[in-house]
mmCIF file of C-alpha atoms in Angstrom:
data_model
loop_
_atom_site.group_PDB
_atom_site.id
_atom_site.type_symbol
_atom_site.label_atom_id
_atom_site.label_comp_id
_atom_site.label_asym_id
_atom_site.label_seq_id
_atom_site.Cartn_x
_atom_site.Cartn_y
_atom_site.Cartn_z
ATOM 1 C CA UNK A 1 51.641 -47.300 185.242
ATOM 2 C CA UNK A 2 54.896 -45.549 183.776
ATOM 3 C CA UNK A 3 55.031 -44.302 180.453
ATOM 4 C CA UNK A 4 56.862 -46.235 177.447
ATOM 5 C CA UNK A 5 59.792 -43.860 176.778
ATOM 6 C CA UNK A 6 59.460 -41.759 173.440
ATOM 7 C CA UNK A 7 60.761 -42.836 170.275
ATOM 8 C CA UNK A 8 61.832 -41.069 167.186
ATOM 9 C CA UNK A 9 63.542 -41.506 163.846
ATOM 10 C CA UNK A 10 63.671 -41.383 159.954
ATOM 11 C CA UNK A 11 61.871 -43.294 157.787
ATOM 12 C CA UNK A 12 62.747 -43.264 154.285
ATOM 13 C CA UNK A 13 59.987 -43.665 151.152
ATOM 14 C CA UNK A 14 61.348 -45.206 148.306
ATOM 15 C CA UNK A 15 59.615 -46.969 144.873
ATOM 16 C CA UNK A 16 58.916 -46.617 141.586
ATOM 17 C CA UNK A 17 57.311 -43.510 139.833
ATOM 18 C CA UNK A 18 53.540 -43.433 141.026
ATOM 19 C CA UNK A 19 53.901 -45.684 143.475
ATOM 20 C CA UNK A 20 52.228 -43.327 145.242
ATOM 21 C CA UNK A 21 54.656 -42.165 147.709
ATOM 22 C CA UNK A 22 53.746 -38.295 147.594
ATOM 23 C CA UNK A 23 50.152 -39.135 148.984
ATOM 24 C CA UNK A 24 51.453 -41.453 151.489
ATOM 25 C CA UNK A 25 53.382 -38.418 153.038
ATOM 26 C CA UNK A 26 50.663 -35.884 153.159
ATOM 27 C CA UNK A 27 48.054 -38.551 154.374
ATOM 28 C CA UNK A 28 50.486 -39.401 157.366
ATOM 29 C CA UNK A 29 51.174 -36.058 158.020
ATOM 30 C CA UNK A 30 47.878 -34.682 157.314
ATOM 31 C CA UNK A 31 48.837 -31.946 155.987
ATOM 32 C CA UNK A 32 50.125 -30.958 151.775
ATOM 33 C CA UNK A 33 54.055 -31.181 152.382
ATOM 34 C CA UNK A 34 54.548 -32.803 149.144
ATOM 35 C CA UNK A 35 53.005 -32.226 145.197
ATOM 36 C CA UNK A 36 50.716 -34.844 143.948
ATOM 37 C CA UNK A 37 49.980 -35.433 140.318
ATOM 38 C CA UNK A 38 49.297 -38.094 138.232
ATOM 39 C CA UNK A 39 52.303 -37.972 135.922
ATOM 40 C CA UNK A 40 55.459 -39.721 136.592
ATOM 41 C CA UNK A 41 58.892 -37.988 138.177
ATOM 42 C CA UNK A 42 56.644 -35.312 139.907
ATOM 43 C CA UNK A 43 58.984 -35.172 143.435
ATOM 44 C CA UNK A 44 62.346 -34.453 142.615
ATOM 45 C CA UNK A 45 63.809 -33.346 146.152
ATOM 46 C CA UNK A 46 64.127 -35.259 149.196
ATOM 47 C CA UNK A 47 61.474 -33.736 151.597
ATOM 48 C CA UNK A 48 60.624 -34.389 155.274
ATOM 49 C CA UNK A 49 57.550 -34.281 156.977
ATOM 50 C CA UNK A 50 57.036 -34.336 160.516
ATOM 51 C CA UNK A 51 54.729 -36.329 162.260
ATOM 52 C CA UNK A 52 54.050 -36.221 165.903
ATOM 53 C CA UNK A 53 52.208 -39.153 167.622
ATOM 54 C CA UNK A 54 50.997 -39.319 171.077
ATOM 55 C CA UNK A 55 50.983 -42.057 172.900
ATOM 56 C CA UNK A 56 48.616 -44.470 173.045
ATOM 57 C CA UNK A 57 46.759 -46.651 175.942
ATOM 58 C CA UNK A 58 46.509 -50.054 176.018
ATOM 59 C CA UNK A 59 43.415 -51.837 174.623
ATOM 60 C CA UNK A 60 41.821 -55.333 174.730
ATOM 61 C CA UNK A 61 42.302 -55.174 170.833
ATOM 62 C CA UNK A 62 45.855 -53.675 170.759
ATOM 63 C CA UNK A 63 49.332 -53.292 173.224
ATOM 64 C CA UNK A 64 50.301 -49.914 174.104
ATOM 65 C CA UNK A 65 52.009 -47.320 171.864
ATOM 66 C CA UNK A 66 54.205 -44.905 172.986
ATOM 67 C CA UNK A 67 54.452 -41.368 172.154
ATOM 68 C CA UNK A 68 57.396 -40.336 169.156
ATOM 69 C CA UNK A 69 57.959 -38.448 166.913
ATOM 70 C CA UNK A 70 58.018 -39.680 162.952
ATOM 71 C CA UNK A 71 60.220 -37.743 160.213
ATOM 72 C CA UNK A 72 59.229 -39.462 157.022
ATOM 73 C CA UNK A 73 61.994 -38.641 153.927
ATOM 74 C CA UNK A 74 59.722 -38.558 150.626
ATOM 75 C CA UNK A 75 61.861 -39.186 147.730
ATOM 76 C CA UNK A 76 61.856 -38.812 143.696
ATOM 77 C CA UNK A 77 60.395 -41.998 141.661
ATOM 78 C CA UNK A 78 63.671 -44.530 141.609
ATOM 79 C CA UNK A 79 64.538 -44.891 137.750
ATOM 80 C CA UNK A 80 67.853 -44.861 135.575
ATOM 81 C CA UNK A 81 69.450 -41.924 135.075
ATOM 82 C CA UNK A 82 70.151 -40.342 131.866
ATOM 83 C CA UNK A 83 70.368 -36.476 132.574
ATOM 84 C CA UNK A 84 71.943 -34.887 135.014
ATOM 85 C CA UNK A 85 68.791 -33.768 136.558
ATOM 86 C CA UNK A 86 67.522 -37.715 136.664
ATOM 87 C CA UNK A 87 71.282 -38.322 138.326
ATOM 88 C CA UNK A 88 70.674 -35.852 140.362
ATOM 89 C CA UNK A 89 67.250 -36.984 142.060
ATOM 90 C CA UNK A 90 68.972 -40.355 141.948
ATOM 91 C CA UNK A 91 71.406 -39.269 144.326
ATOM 92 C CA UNK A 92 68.408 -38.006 146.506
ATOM 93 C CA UNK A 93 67.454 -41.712 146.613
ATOM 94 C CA UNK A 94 70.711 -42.595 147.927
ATOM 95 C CA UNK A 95 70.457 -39.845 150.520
ATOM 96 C CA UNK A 96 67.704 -40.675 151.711
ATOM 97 C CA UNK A 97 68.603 -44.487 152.119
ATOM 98 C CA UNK A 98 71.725 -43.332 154.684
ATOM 99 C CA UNK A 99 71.423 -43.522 158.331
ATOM 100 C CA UNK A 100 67.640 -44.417 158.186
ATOM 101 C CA UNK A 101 65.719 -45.631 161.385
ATOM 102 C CA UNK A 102 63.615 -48.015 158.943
ATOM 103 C CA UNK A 103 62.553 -47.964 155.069
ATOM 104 C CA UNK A 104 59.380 -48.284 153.480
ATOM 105 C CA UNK A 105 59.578 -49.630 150.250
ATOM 106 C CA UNK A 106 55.775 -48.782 148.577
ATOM 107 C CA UNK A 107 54.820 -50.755 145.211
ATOM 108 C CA UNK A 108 51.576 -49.286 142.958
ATOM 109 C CA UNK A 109 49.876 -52.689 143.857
ATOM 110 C CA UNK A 110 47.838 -52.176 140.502
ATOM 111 C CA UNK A 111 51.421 -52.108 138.742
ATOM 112 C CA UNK A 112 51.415 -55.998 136.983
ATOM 113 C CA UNK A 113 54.123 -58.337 137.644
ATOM 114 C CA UNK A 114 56.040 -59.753 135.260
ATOM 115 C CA UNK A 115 59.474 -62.473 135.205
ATOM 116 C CA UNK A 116 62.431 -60.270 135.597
ATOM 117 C CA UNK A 117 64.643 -63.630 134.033
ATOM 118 C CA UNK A 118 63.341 -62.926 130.351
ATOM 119 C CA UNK A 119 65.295 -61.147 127.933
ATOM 120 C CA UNK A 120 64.866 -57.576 127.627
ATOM 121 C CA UNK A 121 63.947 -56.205 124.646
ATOM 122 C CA UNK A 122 63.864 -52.669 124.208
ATOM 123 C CA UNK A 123 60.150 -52.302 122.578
ATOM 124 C CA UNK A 124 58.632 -54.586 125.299
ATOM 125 C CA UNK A 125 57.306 -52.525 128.005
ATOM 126 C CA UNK A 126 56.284 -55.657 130.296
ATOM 127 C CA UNK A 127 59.983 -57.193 129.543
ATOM 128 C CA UNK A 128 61.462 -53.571 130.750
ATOM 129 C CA UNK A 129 58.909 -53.188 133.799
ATOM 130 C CA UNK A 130 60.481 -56.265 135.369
ATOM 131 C CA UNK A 131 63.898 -54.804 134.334
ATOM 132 C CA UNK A 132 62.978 -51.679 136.537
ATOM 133 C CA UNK A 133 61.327 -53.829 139.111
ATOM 134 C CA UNK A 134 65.139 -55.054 139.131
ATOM 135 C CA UNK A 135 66.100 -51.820 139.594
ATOM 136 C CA UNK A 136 64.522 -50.598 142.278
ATOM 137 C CA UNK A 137 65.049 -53.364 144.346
ATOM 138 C CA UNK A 138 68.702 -53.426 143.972
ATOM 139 C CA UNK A 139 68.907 -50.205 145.498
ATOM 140 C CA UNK A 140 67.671 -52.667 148.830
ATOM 141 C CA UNK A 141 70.894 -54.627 148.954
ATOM 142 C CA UNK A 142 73.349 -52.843 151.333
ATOM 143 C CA UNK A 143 70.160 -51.600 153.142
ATOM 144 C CA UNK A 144 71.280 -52.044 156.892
ATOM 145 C CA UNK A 145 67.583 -50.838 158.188
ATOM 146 C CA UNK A 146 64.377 -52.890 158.195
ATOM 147 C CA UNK A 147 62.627 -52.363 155.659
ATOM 148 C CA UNK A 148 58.565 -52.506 154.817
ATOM 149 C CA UNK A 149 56.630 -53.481 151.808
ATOM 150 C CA UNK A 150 53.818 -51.357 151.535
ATOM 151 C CA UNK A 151 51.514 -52.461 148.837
ATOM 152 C CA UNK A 152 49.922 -49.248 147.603
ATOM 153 C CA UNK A 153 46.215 -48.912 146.348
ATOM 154 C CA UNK A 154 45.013 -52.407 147.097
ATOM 155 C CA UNK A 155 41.315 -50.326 146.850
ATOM 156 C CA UNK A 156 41.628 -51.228 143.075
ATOM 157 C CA UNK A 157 42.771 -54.356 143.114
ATOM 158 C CA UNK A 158 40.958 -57.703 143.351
ATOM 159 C CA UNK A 159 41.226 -59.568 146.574
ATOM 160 C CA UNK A 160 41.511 -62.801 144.921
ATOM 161 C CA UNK A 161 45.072 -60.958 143.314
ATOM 162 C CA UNK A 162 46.589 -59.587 146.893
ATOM 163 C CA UNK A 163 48.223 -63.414 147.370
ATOM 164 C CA UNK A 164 49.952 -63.946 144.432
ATOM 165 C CA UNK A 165 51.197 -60.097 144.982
ATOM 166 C CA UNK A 166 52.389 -60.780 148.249
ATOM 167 C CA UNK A 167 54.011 -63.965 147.673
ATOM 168 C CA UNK A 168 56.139 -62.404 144.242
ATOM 169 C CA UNK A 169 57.233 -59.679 146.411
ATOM 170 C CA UNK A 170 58.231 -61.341 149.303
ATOM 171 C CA UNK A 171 60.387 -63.586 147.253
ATOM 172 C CA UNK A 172 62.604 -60.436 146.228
ATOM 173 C CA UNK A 173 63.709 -59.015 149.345
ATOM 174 C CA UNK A 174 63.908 -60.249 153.569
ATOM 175 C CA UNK A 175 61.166 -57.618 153.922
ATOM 176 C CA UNK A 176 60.625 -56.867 158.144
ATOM 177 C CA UNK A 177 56.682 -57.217 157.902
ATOM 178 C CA UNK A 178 54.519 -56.337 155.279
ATOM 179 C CA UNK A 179 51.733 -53.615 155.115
ATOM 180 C CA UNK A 180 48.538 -53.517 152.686
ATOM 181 C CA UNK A 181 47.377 -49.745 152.387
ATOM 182 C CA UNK A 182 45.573 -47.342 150.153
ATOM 183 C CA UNK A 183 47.322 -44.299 150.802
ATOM 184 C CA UNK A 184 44.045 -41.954 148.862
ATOM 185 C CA UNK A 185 42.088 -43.515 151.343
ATOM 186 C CA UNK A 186 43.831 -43.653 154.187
ATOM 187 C CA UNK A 187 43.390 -47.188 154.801
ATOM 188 C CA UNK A 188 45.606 -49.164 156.626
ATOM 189 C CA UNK A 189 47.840 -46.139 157.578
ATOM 190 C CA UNK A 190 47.400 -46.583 161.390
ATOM 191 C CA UNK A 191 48.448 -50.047 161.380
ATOM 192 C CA UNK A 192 51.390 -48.645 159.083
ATOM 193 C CA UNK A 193 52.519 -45.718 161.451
ATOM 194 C CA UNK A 194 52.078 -48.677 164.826
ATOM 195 C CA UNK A 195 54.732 -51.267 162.504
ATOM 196 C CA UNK A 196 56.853 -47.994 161.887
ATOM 197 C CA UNK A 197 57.166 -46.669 165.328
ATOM 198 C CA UNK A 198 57.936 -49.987 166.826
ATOM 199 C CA UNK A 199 60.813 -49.806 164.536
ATOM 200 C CA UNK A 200 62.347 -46.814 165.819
ATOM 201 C CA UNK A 201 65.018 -46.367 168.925
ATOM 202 C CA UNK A 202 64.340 -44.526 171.919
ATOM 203 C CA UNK A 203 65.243 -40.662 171.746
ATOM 204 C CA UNK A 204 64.584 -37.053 171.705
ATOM 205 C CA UNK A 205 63.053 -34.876 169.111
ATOM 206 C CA UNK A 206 64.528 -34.165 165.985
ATOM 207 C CA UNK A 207 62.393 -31.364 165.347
ATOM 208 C CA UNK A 208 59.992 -28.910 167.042
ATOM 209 C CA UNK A 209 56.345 -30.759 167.817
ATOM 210 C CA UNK A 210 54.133 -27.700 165.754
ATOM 211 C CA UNK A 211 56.929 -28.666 162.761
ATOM 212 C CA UNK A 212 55.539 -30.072 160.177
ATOM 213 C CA UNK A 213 58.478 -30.091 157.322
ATOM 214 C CA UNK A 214 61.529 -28.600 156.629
ATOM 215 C CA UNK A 215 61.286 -27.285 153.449
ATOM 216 C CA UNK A 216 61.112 -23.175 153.718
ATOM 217 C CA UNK A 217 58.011 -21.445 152.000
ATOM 218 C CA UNK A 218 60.044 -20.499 148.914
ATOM 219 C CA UNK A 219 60.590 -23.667 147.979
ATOM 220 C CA UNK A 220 57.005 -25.190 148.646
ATOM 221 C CA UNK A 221 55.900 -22.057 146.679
ATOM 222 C CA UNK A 222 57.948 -23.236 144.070
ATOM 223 C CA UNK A 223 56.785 -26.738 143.930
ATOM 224 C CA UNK A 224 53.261 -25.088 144.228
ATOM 225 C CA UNK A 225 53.821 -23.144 140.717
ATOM 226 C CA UNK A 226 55.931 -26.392 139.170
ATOM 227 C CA UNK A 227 52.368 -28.474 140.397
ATOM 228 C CA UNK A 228 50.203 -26.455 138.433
ATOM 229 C CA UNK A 229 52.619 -26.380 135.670
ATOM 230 C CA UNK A 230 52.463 -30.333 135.606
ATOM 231 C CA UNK A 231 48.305 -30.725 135.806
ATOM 232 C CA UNK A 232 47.713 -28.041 133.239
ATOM 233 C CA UNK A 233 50.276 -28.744 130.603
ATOM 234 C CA UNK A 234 50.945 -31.684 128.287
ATOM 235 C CA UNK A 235 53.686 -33.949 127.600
ATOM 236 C CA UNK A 236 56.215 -32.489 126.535
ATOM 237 C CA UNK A 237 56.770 -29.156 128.536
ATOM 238 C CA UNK A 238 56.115 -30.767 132.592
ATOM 239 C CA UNK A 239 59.603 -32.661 132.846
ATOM 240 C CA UNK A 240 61.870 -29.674 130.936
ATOM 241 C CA UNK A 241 60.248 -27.394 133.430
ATOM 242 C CA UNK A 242 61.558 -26.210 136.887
ATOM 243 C CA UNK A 243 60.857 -23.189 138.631
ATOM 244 C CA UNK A 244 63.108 -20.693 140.666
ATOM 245 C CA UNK A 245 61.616 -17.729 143.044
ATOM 246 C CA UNK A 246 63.264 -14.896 142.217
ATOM 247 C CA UNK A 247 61.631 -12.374 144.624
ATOM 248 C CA UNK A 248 60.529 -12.817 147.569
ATOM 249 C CA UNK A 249 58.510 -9.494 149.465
ATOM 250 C CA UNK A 250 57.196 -10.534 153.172
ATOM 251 C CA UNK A 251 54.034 -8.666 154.423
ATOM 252 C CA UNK A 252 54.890 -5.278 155.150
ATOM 253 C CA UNK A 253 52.525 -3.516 157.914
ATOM 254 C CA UNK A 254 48.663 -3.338 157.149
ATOM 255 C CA UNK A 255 46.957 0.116 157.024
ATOM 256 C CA UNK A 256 44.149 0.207 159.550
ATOM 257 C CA UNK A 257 40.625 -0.011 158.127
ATOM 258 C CA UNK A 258 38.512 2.893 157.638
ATOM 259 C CA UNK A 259 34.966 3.067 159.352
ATOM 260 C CA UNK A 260 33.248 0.356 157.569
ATOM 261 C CA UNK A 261 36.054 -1.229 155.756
ATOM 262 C CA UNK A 262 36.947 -4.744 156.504
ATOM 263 C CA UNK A 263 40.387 -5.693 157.522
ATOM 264 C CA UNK A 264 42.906 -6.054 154.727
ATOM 265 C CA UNK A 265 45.392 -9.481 154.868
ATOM 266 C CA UNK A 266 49.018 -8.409 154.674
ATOM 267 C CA UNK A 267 50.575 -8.817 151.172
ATOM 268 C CA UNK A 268 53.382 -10.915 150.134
ATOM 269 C CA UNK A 269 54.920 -10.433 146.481
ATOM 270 C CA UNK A 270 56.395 -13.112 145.281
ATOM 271 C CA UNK A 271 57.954 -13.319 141.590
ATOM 272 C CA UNK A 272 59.108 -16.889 139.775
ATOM 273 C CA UNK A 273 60.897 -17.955 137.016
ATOM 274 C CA UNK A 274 59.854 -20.568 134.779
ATOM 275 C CA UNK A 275 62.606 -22.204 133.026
ATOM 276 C CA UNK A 276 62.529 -24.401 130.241
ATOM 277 C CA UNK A 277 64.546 -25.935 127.162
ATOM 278 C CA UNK A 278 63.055 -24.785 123.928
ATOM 279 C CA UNK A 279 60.953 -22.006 122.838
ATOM 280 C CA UNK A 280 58.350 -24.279 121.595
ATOM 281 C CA UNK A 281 58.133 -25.031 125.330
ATOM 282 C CA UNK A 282 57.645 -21.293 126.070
ATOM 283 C CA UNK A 283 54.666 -20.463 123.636
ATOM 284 C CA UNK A 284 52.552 -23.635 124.930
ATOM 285 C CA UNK A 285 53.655 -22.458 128.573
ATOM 286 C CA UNK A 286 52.254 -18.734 128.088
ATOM 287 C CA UNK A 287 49.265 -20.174 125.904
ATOM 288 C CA UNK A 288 46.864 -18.243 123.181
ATOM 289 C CA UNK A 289 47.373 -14.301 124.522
ATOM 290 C CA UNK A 290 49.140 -15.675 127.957
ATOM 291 C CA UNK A 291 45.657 -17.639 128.720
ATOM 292 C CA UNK A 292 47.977 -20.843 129.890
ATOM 293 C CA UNK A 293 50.607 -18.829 132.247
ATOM 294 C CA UNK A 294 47.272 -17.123 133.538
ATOM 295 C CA UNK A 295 45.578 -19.999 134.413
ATOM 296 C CA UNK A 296 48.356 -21.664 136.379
ATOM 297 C CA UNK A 297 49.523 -18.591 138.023
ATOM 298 C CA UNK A 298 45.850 -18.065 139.326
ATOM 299 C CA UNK A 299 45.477 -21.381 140.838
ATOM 300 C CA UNK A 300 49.064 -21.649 142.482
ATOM 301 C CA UNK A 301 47.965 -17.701 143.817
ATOM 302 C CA UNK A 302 45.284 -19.446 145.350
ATOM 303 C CA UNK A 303 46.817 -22.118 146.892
ATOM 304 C CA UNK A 304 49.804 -20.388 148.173
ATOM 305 C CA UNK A 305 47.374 -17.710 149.682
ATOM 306 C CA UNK A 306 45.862 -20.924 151.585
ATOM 307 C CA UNK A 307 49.233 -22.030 152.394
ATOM 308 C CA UNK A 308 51.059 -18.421 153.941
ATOM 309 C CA UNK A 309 47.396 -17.016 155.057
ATOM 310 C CA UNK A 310 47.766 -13.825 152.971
ATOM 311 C CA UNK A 311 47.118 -12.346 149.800
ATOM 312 C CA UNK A 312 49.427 -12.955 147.547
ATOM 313 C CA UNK A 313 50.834 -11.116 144.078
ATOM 314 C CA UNK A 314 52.583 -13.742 142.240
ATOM 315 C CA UNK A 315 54.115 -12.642 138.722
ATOM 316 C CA UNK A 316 55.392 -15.415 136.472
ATOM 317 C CA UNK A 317 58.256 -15.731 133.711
ATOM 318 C CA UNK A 318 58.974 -18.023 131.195
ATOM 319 C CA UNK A 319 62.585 -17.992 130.333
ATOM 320 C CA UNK A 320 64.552 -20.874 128.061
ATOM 321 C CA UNK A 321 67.377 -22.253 129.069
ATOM 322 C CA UNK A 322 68.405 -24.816 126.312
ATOM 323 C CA UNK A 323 68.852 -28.430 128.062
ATOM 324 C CA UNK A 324 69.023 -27.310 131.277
ATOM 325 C CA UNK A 325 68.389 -30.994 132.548
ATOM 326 C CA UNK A 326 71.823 -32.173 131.192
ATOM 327 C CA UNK A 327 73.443 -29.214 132.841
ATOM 328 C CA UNK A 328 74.989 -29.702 136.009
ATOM 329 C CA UNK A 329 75.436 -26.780 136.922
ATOM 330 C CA UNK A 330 71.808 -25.781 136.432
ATOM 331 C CA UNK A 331 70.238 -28.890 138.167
ATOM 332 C CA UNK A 332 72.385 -27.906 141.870
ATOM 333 C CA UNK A 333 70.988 -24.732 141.270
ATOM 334 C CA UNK A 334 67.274 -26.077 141.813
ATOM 335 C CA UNK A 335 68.761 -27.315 145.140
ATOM 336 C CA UNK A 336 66.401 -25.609 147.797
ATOM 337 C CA UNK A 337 69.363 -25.700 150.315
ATOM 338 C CA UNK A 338 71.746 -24.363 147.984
ATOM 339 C CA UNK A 339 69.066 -21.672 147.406
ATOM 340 C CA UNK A 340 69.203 -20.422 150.874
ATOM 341 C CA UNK A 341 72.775 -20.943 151.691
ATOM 342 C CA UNK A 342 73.139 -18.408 148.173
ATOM 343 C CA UNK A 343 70.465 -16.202 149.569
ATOM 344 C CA UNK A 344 72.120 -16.298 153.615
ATOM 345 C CA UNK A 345 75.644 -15.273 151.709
ATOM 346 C CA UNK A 346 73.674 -12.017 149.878
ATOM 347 C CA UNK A 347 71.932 -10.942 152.698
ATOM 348 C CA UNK A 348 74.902 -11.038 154.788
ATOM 349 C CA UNK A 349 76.626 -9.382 152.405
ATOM 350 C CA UNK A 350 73.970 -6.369 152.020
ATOM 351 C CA UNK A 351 74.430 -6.025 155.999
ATOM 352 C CA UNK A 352 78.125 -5.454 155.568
ATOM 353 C CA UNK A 353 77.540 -2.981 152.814
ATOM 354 C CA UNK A 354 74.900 -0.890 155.602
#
């Protein structure tokens, strides 16, 4: 029997702030591509992951699936913006919305509904969460793509409660099918990948098979640090917070082992920049004799050893850089691709200077 030609294509995440759409991309990649925390706002890039499926036979119980090749587009939490940073992870929204093979639109299922057509007033959170309900799905209207609801964390909701959910939803939007997961628990994600794939056109490859993202190591070392930063903090600093690598030393070559000695892992030394808005923000960030910038740089050392399989000297600095979220300037700065485009121009110029 001949093989079902391979298919490939984007699929774009989009929802509301802990919808959950961070976990969704790691769980369907299998891999950590993306940050996870509990606080709102956490992803504030576009990023892909890569997901290579092979195919699959056909069963009694299910048709044939071919073989393809998924890139998934995680995106920040949709919201109004009111700094340039929030405009500016906005506009990744748009992005990520363009040219898309399919969308998944993923709603906290746990998140309660409430009638968009009552006044809003300003101190009534339920009257506003149906105003950013609104929101969200407005962003669906010139949509061109199918698109998916994916009701998120059904695990914690009652059964008796997944009707009425389904039925408000599907009022809002000419959804293409809709999907009941619990992204934590990785239920429901193979039926979710199967409505995804049969969604996308024949083609090649967009990326390598082994890929599994295309964000470069500096930047997921970044959002490493920035992770930390967000689980071990309060309030106020997390969101004025972003974090820049400023040095970046690759593994030089490993001196060979005396009698005895075990192996050493090559070294890389990697120094970041903690920026934020006030200096308030910079003495709870370094903590009671440095204890706080200790304790997050020792976890994200650990993690990012995990990650780049060596050992890893990470120094951090706090630096303030008053409102740095309304700066414009500033916020394309954080951009990971300006990053290396800036770093490509400097090492290109050091060549000419040799």
């Amino acid at each position: 029997m001949a093989s079902l030609p391979f298919r490939s294509g984007f699929v774009s995440i989009i929802g509301r702030p802990n919808a959950g759409k961070s976990t969704l991309l790691n769980a369907l990649v299998g891999e950590k591509v993306a940050i996870v925390t509990h606080k709102a706002q956490t992803t504030r890039n576009r990023i892909l992951g890569v997901l290579e499926v092979p195919a699959r036979p056909k069963l009694r119980s299910r048709p044939a699936q071919p073989a393809a090749q998924v890139v998934l587009v995680d995106t920040p939490g949709v919201h109004k913006p009111s700094t340039q940073l929030d405009k500016r992870m906005m506009q990744e929204v748009h992005d990520a919305l363009e040219s898309r093979d399919a969308v998944l639109f993923l709603v906290d299922a746990t998140h309660r509904v409430h009638d968009a057509s009552r006044t809003v007033d300003r101190e009534d959170r339920k009257a506003l969460s149906a105003e950013e309900d609104a929101f969200a799905l407005s962003l669906l209207r010139n949509v061109d793509a199918p698109v998916i609801l994916v009701l998120n964390k059904i695990d914690l909701l009652e059964r008796d409660k997944l009707l009425p959910l389904i039925q408000h939803w599907s009022s809002k939007h000419n959804f293409a099918q809709v999907m009941l997961i619990s992204a934590k628990k990785r239920d429901g994600l193979e039926e979710l990948l199967s409505a995804m794939i049969a969604l996308l056109p024949e083609g090649d490859r967009y990326f390598p098979a082994d890929q599994l993202t295309d964000q470069p190591e500096r930047f997921l070392a970044a959002e490493l640090i920035r992770e930390k930063i967000l689980l071990y903090t309060g309030e106020e600093v997390p969101y004025a917070s972003a974090v820049i690598i400023e040095r970046w030393e690759e593994p030089g070559p490993v001196p060979k082992p005396r009698k005895g000695e075990l192996p050493k892992l090559p070294l890389t030394k990697i120094a970041a920049a903690i920026f934020v808005e006030r200096s308030g923000q910079k003495a709870i960030l370094i903590g009671k004799g440095g204890a706080m910038l200790k304790q997050i740089g020792t976890a994200a050392r650990k993690e990012l050893e995990s990650l780049l399989g060596t050992r890893v000297f990470l120094e951090l600095f706090v630096k303030v850089r008053e409102d740095w979220r309304s700066s414009r300037g500033f916020v394309e700065e954080l951009d990971w691709r300006r990053q290396l485009e800036a770093l490509g121009e400097q090492q290109s110029a050091a060549k000419i200077e040799e």
